[in-house]
mmCIF file of C-alpha atoms in Angstrom:
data_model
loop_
_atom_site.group_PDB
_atom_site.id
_atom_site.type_symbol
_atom_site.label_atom_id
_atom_site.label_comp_id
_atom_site.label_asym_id
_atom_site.label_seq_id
_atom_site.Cartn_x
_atom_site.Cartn_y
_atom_site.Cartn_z
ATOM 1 C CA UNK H 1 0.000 0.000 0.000
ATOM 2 C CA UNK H 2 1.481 3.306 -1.299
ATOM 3 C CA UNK H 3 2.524 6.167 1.133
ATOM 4 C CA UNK H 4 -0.558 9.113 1.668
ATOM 5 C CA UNK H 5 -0.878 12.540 2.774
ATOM 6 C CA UNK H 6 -2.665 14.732 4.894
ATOM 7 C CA UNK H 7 -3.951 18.236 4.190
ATOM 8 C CA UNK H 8 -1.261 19.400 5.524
ATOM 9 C CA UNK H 9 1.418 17.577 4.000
ATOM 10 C CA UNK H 10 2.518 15.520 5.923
ATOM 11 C CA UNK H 11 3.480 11.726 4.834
ATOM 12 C CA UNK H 12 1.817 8.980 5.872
ATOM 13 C CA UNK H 13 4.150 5.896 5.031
ATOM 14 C CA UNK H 14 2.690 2.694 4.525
ATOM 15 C CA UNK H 15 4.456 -0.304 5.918
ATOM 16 C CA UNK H 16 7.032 -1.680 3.604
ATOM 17 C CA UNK H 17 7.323 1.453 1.735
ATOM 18 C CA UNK H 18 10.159 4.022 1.381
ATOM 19 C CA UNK H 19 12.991 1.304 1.990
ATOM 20 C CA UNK H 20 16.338 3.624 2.374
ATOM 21 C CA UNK H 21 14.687 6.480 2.158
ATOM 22 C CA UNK H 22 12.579 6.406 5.141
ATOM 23 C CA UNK H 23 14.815 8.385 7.351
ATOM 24 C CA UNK H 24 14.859 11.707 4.787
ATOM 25 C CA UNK H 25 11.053 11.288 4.616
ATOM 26 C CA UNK H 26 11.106 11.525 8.478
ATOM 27 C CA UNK H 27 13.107 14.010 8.550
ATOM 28 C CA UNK H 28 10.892 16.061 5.788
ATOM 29 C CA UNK H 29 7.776 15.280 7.891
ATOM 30 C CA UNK H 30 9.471 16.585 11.472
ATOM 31 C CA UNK H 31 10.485 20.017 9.204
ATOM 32 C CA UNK H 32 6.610 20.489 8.038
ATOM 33 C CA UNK H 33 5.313 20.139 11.327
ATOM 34 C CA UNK H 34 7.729 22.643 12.357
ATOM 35 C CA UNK H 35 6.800 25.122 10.229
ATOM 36 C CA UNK H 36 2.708 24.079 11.122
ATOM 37 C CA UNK H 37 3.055 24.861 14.409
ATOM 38 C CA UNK H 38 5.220 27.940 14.283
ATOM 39 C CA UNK H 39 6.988 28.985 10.883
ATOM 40 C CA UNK H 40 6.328 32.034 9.569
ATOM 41 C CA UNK H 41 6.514 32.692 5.853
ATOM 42 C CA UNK H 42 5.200 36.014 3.420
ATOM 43 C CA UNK H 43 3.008 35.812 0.607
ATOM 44 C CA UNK H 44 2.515 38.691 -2.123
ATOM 45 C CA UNK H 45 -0.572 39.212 -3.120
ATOM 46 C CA UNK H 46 0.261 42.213 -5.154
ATOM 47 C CA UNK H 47 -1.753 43.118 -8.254
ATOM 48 C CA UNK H 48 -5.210 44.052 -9.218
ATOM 49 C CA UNK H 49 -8.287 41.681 -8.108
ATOM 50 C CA UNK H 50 -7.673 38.679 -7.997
ATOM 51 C CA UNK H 51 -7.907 34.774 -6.297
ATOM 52 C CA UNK H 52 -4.607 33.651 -5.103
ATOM 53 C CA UNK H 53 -4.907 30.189 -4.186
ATOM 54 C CA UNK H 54 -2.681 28.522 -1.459
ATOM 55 C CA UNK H 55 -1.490 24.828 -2.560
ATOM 56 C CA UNK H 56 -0.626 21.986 -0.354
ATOM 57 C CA UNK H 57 2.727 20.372 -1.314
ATOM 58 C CA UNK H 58 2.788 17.111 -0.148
ATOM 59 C CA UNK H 59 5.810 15.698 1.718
ATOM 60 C CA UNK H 60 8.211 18.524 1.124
ATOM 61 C CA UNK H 61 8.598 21.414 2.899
ATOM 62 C CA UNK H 62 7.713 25.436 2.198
ATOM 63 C CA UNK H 63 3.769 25.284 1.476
ATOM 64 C CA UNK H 64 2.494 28.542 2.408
ATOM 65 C CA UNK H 65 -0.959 27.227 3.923
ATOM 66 C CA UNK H 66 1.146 25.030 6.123
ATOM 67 C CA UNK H 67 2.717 27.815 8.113
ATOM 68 C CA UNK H 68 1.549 29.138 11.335
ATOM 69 C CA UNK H 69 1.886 32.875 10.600
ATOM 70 C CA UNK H 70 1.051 34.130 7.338
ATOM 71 C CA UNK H 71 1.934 37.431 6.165
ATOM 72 C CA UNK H 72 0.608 39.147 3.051
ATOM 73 C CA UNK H 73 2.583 41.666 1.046
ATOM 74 C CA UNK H 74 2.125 43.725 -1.848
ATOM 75 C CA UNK H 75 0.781 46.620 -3.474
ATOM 76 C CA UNK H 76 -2.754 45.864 -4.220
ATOM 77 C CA UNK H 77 -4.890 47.750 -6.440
ATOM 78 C CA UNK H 78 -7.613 45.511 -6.339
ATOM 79 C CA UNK H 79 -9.846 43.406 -3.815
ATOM 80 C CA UNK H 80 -8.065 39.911 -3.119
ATOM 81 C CA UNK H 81 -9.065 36.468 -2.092
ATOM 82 C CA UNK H 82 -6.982 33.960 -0.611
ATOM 83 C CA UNK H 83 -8.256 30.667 -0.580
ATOM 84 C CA UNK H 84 -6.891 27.259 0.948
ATOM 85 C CA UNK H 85 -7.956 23.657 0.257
ATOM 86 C CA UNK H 86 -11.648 22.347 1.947
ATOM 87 C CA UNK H 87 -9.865 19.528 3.856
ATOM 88 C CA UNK H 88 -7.358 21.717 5.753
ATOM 89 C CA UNK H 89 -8.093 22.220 9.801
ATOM 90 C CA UNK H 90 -5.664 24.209 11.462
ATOM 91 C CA UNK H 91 -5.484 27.787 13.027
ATOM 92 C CA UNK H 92 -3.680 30.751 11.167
ATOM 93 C CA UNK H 93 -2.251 34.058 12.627
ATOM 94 C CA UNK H 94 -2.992 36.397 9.603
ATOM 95 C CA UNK H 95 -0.906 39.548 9.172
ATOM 96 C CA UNK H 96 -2.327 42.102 6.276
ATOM 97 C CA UNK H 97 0.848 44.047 5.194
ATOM 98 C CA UNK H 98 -0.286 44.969 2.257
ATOM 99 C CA UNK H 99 -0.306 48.680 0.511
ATOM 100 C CA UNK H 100 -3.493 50.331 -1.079
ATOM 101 C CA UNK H 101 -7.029 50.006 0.737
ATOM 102 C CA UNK H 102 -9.017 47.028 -0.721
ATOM 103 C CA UNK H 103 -9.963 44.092 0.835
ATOM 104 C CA UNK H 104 -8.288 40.757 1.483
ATOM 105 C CA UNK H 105 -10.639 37.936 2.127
ATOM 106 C CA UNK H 106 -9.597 34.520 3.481
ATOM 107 C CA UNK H 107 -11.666 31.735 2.347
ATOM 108 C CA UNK H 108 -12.017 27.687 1.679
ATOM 109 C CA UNK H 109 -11.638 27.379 -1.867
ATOM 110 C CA UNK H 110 -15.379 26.729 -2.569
ATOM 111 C CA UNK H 111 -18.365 26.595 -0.661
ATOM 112 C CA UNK H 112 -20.534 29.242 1.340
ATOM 113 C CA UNK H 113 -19.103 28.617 4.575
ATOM 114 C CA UNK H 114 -17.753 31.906 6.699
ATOM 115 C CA UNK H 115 -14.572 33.751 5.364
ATOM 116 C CA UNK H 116 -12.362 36.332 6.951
ATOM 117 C CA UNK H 117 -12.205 39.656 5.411
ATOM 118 C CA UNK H 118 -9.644 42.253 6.353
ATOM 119 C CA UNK H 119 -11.577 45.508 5.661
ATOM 120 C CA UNK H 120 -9.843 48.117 2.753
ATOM 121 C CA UNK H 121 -8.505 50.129 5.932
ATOM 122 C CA UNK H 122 -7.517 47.178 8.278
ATOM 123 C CA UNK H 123 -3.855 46.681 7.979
ATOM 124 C CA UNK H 124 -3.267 44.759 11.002
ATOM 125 C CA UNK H 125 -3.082 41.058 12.707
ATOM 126 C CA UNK H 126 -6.421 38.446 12.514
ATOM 127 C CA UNK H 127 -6.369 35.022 14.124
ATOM 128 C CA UNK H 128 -8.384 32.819 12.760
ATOM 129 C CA UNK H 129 -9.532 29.187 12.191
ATOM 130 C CA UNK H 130 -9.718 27.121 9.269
ATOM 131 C CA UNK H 131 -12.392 24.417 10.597
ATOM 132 C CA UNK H 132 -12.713 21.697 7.980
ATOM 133 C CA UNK H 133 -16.330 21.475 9.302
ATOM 134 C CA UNK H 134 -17.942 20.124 6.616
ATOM 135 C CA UNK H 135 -16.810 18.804 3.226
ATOM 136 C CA UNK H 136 -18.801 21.025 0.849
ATOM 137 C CA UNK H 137 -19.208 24.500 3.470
ATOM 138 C CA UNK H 138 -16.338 24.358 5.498
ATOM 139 C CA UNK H 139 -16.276 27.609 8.183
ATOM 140 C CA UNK H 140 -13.518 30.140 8.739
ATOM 141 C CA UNK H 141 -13.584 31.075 12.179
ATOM 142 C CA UNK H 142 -12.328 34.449 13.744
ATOM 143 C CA UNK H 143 -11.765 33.968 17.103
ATOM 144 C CA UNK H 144 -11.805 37.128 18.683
ATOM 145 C CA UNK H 145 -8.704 38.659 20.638
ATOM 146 C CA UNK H 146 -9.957 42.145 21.195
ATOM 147 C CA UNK H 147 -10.216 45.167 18.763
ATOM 148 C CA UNK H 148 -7.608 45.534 16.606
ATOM 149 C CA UNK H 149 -7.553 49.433 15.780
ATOM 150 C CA UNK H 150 -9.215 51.979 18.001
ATOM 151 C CA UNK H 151 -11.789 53.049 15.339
ATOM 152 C CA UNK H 152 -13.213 49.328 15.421
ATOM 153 C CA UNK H 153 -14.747 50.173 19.307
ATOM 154 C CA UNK H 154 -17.791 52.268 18.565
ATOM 155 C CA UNK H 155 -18.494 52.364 22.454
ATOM 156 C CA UNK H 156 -15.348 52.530 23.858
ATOM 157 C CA UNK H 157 -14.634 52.799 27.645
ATOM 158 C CA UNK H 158 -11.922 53.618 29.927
ATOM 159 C CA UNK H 159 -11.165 51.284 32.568
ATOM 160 C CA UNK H 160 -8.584 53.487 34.167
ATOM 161 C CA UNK H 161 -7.088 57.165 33.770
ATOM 162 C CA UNK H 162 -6.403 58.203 30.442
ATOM 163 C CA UNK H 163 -2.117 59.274 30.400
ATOM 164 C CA UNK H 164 -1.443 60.936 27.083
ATOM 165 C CA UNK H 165 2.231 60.114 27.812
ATOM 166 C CA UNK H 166 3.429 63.654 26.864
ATOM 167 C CA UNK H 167 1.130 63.508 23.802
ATOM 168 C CA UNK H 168 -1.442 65.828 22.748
ATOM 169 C CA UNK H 169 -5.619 65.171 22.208
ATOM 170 C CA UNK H 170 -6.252 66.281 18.971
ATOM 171 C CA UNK H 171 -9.841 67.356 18.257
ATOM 172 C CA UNK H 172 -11.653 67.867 15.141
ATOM 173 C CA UNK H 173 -13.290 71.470 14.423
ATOM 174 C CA UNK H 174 -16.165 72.051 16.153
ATOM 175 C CA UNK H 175 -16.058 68.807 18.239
ATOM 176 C CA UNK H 176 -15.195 68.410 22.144
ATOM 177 C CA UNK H 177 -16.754 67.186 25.140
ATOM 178 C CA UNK H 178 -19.875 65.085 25.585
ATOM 179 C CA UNK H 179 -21.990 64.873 29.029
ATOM 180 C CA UNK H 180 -23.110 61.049 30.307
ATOM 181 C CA UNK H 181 -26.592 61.905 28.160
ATOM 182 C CA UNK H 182 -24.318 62.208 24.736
ATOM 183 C CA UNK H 183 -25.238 66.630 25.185
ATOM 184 C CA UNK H 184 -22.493 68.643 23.723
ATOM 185 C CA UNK H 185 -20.873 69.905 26.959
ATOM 186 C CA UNK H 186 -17.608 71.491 25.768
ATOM 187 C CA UNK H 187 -16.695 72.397 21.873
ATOM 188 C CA UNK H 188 -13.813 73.260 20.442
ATOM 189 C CA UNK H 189 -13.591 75.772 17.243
ATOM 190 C CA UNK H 190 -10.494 75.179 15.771
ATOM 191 C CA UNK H 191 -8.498 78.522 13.670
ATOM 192 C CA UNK H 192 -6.124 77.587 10.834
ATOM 193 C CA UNK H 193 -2.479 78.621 11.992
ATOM 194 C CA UNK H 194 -3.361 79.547 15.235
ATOM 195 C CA UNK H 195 -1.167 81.023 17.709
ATOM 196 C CA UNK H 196 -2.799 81.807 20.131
ATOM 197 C CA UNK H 197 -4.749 79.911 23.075
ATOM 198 C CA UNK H 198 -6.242 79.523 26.666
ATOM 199 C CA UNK H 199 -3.797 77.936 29.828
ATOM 200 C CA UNK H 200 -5.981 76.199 32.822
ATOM 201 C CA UNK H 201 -3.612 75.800 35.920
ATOM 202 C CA UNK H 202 -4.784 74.269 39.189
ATOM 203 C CA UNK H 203 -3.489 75.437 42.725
ATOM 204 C CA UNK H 204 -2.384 75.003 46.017
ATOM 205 C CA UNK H 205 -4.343 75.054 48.797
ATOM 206 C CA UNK H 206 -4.512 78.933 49.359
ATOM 207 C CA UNK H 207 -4.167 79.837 46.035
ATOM 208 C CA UNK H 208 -6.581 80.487 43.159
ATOM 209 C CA UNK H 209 -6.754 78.500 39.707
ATOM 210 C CA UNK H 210 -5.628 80.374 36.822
ATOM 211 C CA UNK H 211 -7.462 80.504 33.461
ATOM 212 C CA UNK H 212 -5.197 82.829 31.059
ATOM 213 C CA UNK H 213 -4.825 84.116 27.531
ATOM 214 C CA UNK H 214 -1.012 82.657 25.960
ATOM 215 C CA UNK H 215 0.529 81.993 23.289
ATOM 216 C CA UNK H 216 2.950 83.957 20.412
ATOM 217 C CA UNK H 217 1.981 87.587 20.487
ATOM 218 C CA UNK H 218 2.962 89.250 23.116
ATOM 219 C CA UNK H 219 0.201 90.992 24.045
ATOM 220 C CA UNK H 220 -3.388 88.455 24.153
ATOM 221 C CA UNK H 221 -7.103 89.691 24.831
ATOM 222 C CA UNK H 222 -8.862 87.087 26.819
ATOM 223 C CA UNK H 223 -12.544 87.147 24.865
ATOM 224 C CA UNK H 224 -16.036 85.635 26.879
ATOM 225 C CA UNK H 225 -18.412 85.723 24.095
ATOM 226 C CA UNK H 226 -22.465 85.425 24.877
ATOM 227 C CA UNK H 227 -24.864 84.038 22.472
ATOM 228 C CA UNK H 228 -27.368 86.892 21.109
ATOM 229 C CA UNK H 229 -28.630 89.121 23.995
ATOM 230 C CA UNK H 230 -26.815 86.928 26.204
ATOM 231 C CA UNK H 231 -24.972 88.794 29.334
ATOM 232 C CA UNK H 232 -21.401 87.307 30.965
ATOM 233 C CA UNK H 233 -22.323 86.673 34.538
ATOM 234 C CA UNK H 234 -20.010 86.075 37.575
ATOM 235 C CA UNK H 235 -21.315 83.509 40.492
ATOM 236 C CA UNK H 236 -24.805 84.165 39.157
ATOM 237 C CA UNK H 237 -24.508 87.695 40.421
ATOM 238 C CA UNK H 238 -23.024 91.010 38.707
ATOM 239 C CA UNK H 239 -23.240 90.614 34.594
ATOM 240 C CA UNK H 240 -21.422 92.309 32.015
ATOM 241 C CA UNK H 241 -23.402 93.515 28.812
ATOM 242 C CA UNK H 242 -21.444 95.635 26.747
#
């Protein structure tokens, strides 16, 4: 009975088969499941849209499907689709590397089961897993590790202080500061090459808070503007109409 292979690969020998050569085949087997069950390897996908399918090569090494980590490269002008065979079962760390913002989709070669699809945008990392589930439909599953760019959390939440780490907030014109009931609270009007700007320093105890007028003149006005007929008022007393 002749030596056989599984999606993967790997050979099977038969007994009786491979006389003097089964210690090379051995060898080749123990390098494949190496590289299943950590190589790393790049594939280009570069081009315009397109199917790039991902072969198994059975009993030698250097298949891309049969590598743990696969990255894709490659200046894309068009939306791509990797597919692998229906029989392969294994899990893939997916890296999208590629230039230009169309989609890469990761698929079983036929069938309607579930793909992956890195978006035109997403150029990041996607585990998934290739299921074999059934012979016709087999499933790509994404198993979930968190969001993988900031803009993917549409409800995001802080579960701790917020550092900038000597960064800067940057805020778009005429967006700011929302209260718990989503009501504009603060907004920020932005000037194109502005100089100019507003300093809030805390205090000590016996000392008052300072809210001041900086920036690269050298000499700033410190403006409170009211709406309409509206009046500046200080602690709900004296008010200022001018």
């Amino acid at each position: 009975m002749a030596s056989t292979y599984t999606p993967l690969g790997v050979e099977l020998q038969a007994t009786g088969e491979n006389a003097g050569t089964w210690g090379t085949k051995t060898n080749t087997n123990l390098q494949i499941i190496e590289q299943i069950s950590g190589g790393f390897i790049q594939q280009s996908i570069a081009g315009g849209a397109q199917t790039t399918t991902l072969s198994v090569s059975d009993g030698s090494t250097g298949a891309v499907l049969s590598h743990r980590m696969i990255e894709f490269t490659g200046s894309i002008t068009g939306n791509q689709v990797v597919t692998i065979p229906l029989d392969v079962q294994t899990f893939y760390f997916l890296r999208n590397s590629t230039s230009g913002a169309y989609t890469v989709q990761f698929k079983y070669v036929s069938g309607s089961g579930d793909s992956f699809t890195f978006s035109a945008t997403n150029k990041s990392d996607a585990l998934v897993f290739a299921s074999a589930s059934d012979g016709t439909n087999p499933n790509i599953v994404t198993i979930n590790t968190g969001i993988k760019e900031v803009s993917e959390d549409t409800t995001p939440q802080l579960g701790g202080d917020l550092d900038t780490n000597d960064h800067n907030i940057k805020i778009d014109d005429a967006h700011g500061i929302q209260d718990e009931n989503g009501n504009e609270q603060i907004v920020f009007q932005t000037t194109a090459s502005a100089v100019n700007q507003i300093d809030v320093t805390n205090a000590a105890t016996g000392n008052a808070p300072d809210i001041a007028a900086t920036g690269g003149d050298t000499n700033v006005d410190l403006n409170f503007t009211p709406k309409g007929t509206g009046r500046v008022t200080f602690n709900g007393g004296g008010a200022m109409k001018i």
